[in-house]
Coordinates of C-alpha atoms and ligand atoms in Angstrom, one line a residue:
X16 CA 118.0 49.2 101.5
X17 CA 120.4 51.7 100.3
X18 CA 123.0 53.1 103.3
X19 CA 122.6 56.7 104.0
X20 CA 125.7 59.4 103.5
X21 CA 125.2 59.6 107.3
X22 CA 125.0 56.2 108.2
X23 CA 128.1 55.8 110.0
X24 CA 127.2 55.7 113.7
X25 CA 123.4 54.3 113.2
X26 CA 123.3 50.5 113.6
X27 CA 119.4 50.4 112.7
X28 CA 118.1 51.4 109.1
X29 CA 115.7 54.1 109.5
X30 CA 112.3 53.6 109.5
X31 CA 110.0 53.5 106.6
X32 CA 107.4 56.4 108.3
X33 CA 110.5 58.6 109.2
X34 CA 112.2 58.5 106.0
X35 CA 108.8 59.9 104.5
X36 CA 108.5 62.3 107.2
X37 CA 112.4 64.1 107.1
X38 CA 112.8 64.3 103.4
X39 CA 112.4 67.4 101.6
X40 CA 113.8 65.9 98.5
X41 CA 110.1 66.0 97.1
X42 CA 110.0 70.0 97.5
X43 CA 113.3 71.3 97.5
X44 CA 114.1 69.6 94.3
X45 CA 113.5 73.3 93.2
X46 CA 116.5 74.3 93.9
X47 CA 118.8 71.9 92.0
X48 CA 120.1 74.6 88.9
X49 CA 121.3 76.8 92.4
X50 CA 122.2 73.1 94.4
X51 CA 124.2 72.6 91.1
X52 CA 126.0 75.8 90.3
X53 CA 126.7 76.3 94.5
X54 CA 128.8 72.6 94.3
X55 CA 131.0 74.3 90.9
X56 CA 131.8 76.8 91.8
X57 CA 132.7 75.3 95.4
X58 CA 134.4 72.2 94.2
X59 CA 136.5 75.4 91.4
X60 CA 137.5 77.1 94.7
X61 CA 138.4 74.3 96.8
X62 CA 141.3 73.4 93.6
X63 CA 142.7 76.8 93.3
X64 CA 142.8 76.4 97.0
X65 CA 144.7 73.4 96.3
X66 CA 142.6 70.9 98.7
X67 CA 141.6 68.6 95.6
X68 CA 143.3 68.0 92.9
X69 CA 142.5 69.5 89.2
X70 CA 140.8 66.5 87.5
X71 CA 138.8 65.9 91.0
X72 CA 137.6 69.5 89.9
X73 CA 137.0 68.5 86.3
X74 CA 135.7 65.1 86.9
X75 CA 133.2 67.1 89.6
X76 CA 132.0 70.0 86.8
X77 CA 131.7 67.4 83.9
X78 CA 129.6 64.8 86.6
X79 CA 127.3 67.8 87.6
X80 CA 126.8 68.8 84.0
X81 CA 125.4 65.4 83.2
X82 CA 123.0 65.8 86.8
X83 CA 122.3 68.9 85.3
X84 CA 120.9 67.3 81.8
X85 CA 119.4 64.1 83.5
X86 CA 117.3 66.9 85.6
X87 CA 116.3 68.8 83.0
X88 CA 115.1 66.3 80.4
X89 CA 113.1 64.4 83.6
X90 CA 115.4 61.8 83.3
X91 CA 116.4 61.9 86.8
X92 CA 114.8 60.0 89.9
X93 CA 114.1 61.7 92.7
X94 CA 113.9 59.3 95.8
X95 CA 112.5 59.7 99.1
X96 CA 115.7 58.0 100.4
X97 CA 117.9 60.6 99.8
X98 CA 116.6 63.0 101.8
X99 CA 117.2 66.4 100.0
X100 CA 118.4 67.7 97.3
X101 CA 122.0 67.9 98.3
X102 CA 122.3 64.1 99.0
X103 CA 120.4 63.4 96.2
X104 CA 122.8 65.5 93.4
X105 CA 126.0 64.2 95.6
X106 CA 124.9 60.9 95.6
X107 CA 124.0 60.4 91.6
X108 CA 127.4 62.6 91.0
X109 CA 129.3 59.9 93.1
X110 CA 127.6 57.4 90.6
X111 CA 128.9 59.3 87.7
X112 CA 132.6 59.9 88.7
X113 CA 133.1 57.6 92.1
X114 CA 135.7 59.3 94.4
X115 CA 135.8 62.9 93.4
X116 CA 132.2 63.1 94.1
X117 CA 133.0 61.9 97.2
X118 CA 135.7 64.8 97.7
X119 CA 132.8 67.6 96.7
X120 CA 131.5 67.9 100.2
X121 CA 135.1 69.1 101.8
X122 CA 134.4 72.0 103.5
X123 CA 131.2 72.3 103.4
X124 CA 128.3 71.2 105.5
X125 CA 124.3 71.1 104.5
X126 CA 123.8 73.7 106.7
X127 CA 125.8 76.4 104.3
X128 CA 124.8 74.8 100.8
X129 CA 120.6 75.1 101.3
X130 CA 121.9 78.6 103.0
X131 CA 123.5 79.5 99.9
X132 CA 121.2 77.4 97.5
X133 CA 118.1 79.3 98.8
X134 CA 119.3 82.6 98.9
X135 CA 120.2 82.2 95.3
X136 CA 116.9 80.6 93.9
X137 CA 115.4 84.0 96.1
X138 CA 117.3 86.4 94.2
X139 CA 116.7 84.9 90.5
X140 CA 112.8 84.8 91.3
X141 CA 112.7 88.2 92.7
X142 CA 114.2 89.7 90.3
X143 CA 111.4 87.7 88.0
X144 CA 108.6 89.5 90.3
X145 CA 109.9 92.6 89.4
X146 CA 109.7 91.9 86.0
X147 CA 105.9 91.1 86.4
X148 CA 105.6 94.1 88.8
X149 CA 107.0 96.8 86.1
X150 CA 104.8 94.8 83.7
X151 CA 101.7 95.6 85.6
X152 CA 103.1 99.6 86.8
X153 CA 103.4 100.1 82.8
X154 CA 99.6 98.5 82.3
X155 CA 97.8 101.1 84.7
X156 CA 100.5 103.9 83.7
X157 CA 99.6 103.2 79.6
X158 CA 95.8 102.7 80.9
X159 CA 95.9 106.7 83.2
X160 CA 97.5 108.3 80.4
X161 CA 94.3 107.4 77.9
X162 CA 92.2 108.9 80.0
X163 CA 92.7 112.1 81.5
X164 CA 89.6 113.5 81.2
X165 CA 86.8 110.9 83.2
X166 CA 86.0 111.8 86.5
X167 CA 84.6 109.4 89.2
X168 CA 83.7 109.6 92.6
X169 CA 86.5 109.3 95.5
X170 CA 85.3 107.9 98.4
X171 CA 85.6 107.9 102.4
X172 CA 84.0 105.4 104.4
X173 CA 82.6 104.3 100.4
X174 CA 80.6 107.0 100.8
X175 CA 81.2 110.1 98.1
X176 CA 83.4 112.5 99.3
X177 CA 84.8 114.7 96.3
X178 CA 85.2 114.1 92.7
X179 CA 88.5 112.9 91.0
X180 CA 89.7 112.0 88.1
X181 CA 89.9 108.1 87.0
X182 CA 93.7 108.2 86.0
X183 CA 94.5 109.8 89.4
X184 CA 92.6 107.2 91.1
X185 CA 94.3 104.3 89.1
X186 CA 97.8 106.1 90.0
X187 CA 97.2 105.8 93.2
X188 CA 98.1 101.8 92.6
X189 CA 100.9 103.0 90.6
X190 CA 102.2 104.2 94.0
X191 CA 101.7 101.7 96.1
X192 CA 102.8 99.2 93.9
X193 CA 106.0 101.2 92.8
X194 CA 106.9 100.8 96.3
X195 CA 106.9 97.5 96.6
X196 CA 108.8 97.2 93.4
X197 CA 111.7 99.4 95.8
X198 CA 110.9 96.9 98.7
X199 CA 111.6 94.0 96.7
X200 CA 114.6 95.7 95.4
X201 CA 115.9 96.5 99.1
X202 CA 115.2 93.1 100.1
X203 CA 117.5 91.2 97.3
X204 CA 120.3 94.0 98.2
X205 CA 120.3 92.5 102.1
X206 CA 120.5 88.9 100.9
X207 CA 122.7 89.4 98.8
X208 CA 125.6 87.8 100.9
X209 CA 127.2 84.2 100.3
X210 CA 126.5 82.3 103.5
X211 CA 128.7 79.2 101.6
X212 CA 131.9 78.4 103.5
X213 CA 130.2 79.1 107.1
X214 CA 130.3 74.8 107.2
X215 CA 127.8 73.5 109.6
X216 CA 128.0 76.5 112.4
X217 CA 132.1 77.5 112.9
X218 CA 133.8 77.7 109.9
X219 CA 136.1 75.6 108.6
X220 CA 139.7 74.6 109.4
X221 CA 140.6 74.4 105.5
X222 CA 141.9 77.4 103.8
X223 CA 138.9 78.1 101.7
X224 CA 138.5 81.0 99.8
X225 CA 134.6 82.7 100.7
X226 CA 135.7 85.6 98.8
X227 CA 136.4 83.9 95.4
X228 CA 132.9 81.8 95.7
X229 CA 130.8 84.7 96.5
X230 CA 131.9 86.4 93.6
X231 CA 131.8 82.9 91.2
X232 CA 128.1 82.7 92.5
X233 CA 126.9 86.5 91.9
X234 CA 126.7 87.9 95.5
X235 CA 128.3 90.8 96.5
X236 CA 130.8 89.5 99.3
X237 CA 130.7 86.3 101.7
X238 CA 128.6 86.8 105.2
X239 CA 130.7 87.9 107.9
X240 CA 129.5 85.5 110.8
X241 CA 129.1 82.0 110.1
X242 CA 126.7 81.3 113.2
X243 CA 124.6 84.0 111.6
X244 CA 125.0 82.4 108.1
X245 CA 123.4 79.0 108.1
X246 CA 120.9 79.7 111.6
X247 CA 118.7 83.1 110.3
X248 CA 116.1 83.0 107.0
X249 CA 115.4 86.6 107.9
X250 CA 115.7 86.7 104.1
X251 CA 112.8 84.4 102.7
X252 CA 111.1 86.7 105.8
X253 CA 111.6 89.8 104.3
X254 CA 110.7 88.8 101.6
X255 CA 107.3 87.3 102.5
X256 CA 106.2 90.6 104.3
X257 CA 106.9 92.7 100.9
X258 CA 105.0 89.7 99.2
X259 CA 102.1 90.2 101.6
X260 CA 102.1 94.1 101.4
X261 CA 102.4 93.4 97.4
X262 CA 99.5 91.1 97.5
X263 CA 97.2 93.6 100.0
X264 CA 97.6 96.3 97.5
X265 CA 96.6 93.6 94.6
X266 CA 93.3 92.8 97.0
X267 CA 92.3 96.4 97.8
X268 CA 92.4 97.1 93.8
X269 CA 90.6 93.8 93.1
X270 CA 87.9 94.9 95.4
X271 CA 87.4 98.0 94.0
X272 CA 87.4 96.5 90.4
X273 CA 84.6 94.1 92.1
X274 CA 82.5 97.0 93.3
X275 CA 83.1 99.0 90.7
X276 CA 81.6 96.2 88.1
X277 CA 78.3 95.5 89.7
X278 CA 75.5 96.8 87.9
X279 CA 74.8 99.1 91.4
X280 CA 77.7 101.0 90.5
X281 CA 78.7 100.6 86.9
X282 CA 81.7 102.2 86.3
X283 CA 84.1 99.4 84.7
X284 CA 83.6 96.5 82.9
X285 CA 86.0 93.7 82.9
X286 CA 87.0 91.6 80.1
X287 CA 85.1 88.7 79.1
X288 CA 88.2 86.4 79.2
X289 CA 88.9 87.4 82.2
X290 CA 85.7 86.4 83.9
X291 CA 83.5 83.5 84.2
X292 CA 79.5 82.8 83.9
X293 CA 76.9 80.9 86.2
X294 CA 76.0 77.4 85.7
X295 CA 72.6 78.4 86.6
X296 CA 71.8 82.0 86.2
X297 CA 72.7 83.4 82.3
X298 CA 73.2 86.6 83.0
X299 CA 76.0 86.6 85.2
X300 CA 79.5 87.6 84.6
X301 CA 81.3 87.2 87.8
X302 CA 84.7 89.1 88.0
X303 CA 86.5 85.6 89.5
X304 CA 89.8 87.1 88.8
X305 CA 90.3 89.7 91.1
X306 CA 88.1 87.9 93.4
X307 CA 90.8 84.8 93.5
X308 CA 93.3 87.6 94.1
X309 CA 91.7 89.4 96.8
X310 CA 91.1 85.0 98.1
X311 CA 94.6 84.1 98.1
X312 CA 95.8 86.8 99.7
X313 CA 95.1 84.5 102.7
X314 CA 97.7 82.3 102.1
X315 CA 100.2 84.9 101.2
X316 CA 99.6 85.9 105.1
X317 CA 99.8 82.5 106.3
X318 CA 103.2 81.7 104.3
X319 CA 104.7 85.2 106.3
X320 CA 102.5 83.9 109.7
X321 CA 104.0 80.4 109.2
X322 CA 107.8 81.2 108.4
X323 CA 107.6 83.8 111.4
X324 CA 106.3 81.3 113.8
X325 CA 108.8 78.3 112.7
X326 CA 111.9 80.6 113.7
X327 CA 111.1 82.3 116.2
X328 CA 111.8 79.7 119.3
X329 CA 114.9 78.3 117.4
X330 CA 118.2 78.1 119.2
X331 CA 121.3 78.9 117.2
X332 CA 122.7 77.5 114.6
X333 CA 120.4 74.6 112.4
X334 CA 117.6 73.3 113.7
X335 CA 115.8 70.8 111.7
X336 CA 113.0 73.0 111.9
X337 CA 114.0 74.9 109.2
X338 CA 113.7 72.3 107.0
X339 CA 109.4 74.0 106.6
X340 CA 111.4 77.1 105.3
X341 CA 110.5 76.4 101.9
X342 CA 106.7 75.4 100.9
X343 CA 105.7 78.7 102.4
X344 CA 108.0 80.5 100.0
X345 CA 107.0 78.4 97.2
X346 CA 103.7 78.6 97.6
X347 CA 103.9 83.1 98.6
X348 CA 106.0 83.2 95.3
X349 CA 103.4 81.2 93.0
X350 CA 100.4 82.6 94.2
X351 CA 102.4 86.1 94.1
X352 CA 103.7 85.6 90.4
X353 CA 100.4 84.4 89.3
X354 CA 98.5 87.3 90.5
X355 CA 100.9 89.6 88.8
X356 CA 100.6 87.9 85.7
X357 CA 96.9 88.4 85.5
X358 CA 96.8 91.9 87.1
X359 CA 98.5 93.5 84.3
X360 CA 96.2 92.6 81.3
X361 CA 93.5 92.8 83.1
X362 CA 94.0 96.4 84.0
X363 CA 95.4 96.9 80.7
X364 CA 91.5 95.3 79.0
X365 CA 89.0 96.9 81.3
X366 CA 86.2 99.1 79.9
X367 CA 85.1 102.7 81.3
X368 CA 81.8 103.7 81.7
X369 CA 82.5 107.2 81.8
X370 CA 78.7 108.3 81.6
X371 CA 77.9 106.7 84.9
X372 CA 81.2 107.2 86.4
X373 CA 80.5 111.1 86.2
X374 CA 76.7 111.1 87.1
X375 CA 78.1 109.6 90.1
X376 CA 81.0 111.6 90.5
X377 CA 78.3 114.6 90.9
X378 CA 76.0 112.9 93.2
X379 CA 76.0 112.6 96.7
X380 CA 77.0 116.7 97.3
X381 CA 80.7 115.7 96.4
X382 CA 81.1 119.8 95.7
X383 CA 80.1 120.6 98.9
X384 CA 83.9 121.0 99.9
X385 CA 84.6 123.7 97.1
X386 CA 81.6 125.8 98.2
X387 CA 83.0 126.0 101.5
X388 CA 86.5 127.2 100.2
X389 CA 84.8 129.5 98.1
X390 CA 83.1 130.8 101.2
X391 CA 86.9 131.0 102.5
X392 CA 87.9 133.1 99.7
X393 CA 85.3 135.4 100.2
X394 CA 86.7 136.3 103.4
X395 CA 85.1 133.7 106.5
X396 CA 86.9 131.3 108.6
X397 CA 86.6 127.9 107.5
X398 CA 84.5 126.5 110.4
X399 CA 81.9 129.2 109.6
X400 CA 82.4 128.7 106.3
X401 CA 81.6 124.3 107.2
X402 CA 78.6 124.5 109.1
X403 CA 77.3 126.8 106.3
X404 CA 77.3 124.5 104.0
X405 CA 76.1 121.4 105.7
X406 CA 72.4 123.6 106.5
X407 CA 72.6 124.4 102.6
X408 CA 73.3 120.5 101.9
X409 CA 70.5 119.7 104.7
X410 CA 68.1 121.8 103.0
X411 CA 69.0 120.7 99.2
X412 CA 68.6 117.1 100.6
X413 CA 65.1 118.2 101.9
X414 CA 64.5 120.1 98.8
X415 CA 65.8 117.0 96.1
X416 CA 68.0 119.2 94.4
X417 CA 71.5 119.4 93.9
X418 CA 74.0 122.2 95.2
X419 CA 74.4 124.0 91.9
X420 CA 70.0 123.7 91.4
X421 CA 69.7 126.3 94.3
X422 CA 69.3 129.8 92.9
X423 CA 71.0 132.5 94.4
X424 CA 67.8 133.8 96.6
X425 CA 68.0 130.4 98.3
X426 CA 71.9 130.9 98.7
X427 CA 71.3 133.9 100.6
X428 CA 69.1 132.2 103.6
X429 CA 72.7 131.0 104.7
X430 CA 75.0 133.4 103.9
X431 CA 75.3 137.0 101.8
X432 CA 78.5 136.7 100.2
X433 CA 77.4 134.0 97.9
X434 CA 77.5 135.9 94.4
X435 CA 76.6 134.6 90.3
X436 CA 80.0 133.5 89.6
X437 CA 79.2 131.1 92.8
X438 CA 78.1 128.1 90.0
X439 CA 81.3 128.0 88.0
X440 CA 83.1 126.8 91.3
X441 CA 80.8 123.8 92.5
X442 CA 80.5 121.7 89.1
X443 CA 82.4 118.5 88.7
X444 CA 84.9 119.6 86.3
X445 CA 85.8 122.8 88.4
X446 CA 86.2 120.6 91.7
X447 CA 88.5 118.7 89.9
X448 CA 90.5 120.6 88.0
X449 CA 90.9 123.5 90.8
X450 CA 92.9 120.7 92.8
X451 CA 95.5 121.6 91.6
X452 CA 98.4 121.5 94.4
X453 CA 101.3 118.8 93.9
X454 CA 99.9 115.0 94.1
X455 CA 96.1 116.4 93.9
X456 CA 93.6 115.6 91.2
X457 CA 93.5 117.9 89.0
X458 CA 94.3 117.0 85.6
X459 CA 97.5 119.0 85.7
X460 CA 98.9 117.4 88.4
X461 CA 98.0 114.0 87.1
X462 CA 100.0 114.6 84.2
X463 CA 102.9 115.2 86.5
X464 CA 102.2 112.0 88.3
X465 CA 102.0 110.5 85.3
X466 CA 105.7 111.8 83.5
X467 CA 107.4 111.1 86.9
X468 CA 105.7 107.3 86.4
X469 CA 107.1 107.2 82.9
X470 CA 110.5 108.3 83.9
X471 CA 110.4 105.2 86.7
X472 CA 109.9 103.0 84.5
X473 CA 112.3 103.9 81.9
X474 CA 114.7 103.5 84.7
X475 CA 113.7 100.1 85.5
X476 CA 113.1 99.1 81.9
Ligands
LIG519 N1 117.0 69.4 103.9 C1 117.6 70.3 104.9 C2 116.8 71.6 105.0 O1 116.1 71.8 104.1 C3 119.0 70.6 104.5 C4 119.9 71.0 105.7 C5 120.0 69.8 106.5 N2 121.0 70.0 107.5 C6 121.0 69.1 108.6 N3 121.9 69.4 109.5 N4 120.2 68.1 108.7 O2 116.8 72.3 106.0

């Protein structure tokens, strides 16, 4: 049985059950390239500092290198008896170059290096979502600026409420998603603070340098209260709420590609290699994709729920607790990434129907609105102007027509200013395009949505 790092004071080995039961070694061994660089550039500061020696220093950078390989080409063994992954790295570098290794941890506690470890694995994988997040903004941006012309119903309550056009609904997503590429953004910004050199709670009474490591590891400046350092993980929270408010917006656009793709409505089709068939029924072509990322947005949720819940009884500084910081994340980030990654050509390979999407986009009275405006520009107060309208809707729902079927004669049951240039406001195209006020959907102002969405993403390009 090997002796723990911490085995000093214990007289009894631990037991078999517990060992299993504390390590994170298993899980956290994702954090070994940040574990790695976090001890260099730690073990480079504490030698200018002059608290070890030069060739401690050198014998420490050349013994993590070799970790470093033996990680990488899966030569290294990962054992539940080490605990983590900082006793696990320490205790193979101490193999390597004996005494040195044993010098690395000076100044320094647990507590500050998965602080700083964690923060830096955050940053480097959220700067990878918003890769995958401008990936998917430039998909429906490249997919709305094909197709300015086909209209579609908009809904309330899914039931039709007034025509728009299909880029203007797909831009829509563009916005919401566009924030949380600026969420993410503000989120690395407030981690960006090096929490290494807060040692276990206090500080240290070496004469470290937190300025010099901060800047060695990439953060703006060293935290400012080491309590604060190693006890919050308000960070990896952040983080998971803009990862669940990423993920709602991916579910409410899945759901509409799902709707939108049954044979009741008909407006999109989805790629073939992005769906699957029915072992039993051959004419199915089930859109599993957006379904599965609509599914796990569940667990996105839970991750935030989870992370929430674990910290939010905890005493200052470390608890042990903490130690279920990390699955959550991992699991919020994969699911996250993966969803990205299929968003984007999916969007990018889905078919229009434009046909059906424009017989629908004229059913259901969606013009009912611009005959009431045109009643308002003919001089009556809107309310007037409202229930006018509904009795002509009532009676062309009695009568099976549509607005613009009613001839003028029947126009004038309900009101006399109703004249012939009446029909060139309530088709389709007109509602459409006369919506014209900034953010609206006519195609005018699309196109301004739409060169404002270019010039963001040359920006973040
Ligand atoms: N594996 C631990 C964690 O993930 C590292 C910190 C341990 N610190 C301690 N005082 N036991 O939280």
């Amino acid at each position: 049985m090997s002796e723990k790092m911490w085995s000093g004071r214990f007289t009894l080995p631990t037991d078999k059950f517990v060992e299993e039961f504390n390590a994170s070694v298993h899980f956290d061994n994702r954090f070994y390239k940040y574990d790695i660089k976090g001890s260099i550039a730690h073990a480079k500061m504490l030698a200018k500092q002059k608290i070890i020696s030069d060739k401690d220093r050198d014998d420490i950078i050349s013994g993590l290198e070799q970790v470093l390989t033996e990680i990488e080409s899966g030569r290294f063994q990962w054992k539940t008896e080490d605990e983590d992954i900082h006793m696990a790295i320490e205790k193979r570098l101490t193999e390597i170059v004996g005494d040195a290794g044993k010098r690395l941890h000076t100044a320094r506690s647990r507590n500050d290096q998965v602080a700083v470890d964690f923060r830096m694995y955050m940053k480097s994988e959220i700067i990878e979502i918003q890769a995958l997040l401008a990936e998917l903004l430039k998909a429906i941006t490249e997919k709305a600026d094909m197709d300015k012309e086909t209209m579609m119903p908009g809904f309330t309550h899914l039931q039709t409420a007034q025509p728009i056009l299909f880029a203007h609904w797909l831009m829509a997503y563009f916005q919401m998603l566009k924030r949380d590429f600026t969420r993410f953004e503000d989120c690395l910004h407030r981690m960006d603070y090096c929490p290494l050199g807060a040692g276990a709670l206090a500080g240290t009474t070496f004469d470290i340098d937190r300025h010099f490591t901060a800047k060695e590891l990439g953060f703006k400046a060293p935290t400012e209260n080491s309590l604060d350092s190693v006890s919050d993980r308000d960070f990896a929270i952040e983080f998971l709420s803009a990862a669940s408010i990423c993920q709602m917006h991916m579910s409410r656009f899945s759901e509409e590609l799902i709707i939108y793709s049954t044979s009741e409505f008909d407006f999109i089709e989805l790629s073939d290699d992005f769906c699957t068939g029915s072992s039993i029924m051959p004419q199915k072509k089930n859109p599993d994709m957006p379904e599965l990322i609509r599914g796990k947005t569940g667990r996105v949720y839970g991750s935030l729920i989870s992370m929430l819940t674990t910290m939010k009884g905890l005493p200052l500084a470390y608890n042990k607790d903490m130690q279920e910081d990390k699955e959550p994340v991992f699991d919020a980030l994969d699911t996250l990434k993966a969803s990205l990654k299929i968003f984007a050509p999916m969007v990018g390979k889905m078919k229009l129907k434009p046909a059906k999407m424009e017989k629908s986009a004229g059913a259901g009275y969606s013009t009912a609105t611009d005959l009431a405006d045109y009643l308002v520009r003919k001089g009556l107060p809107f309310r007037q102007c409202h229930h006018i309208v509904g009795s002509a809707v009532a009676y062309a729902i009695e009568k099976g027509a549509d607005l613009s079927e009613l001839s003028l004669d029947e126009f004038s049951k309900f009101t006399d200013v109703i004249t012939e240039d009446i029909y060139q406001f309530i088709t389709v195209r007109a509602s459409v395009n006369s919506r014209s006020a900034y953010g609206g959907t006519a195609k005018s102002s699309v196109v301004e949505q739409l060169n404002s969405a270019k010039k963001f993403l040359n920006e973040i390009y």
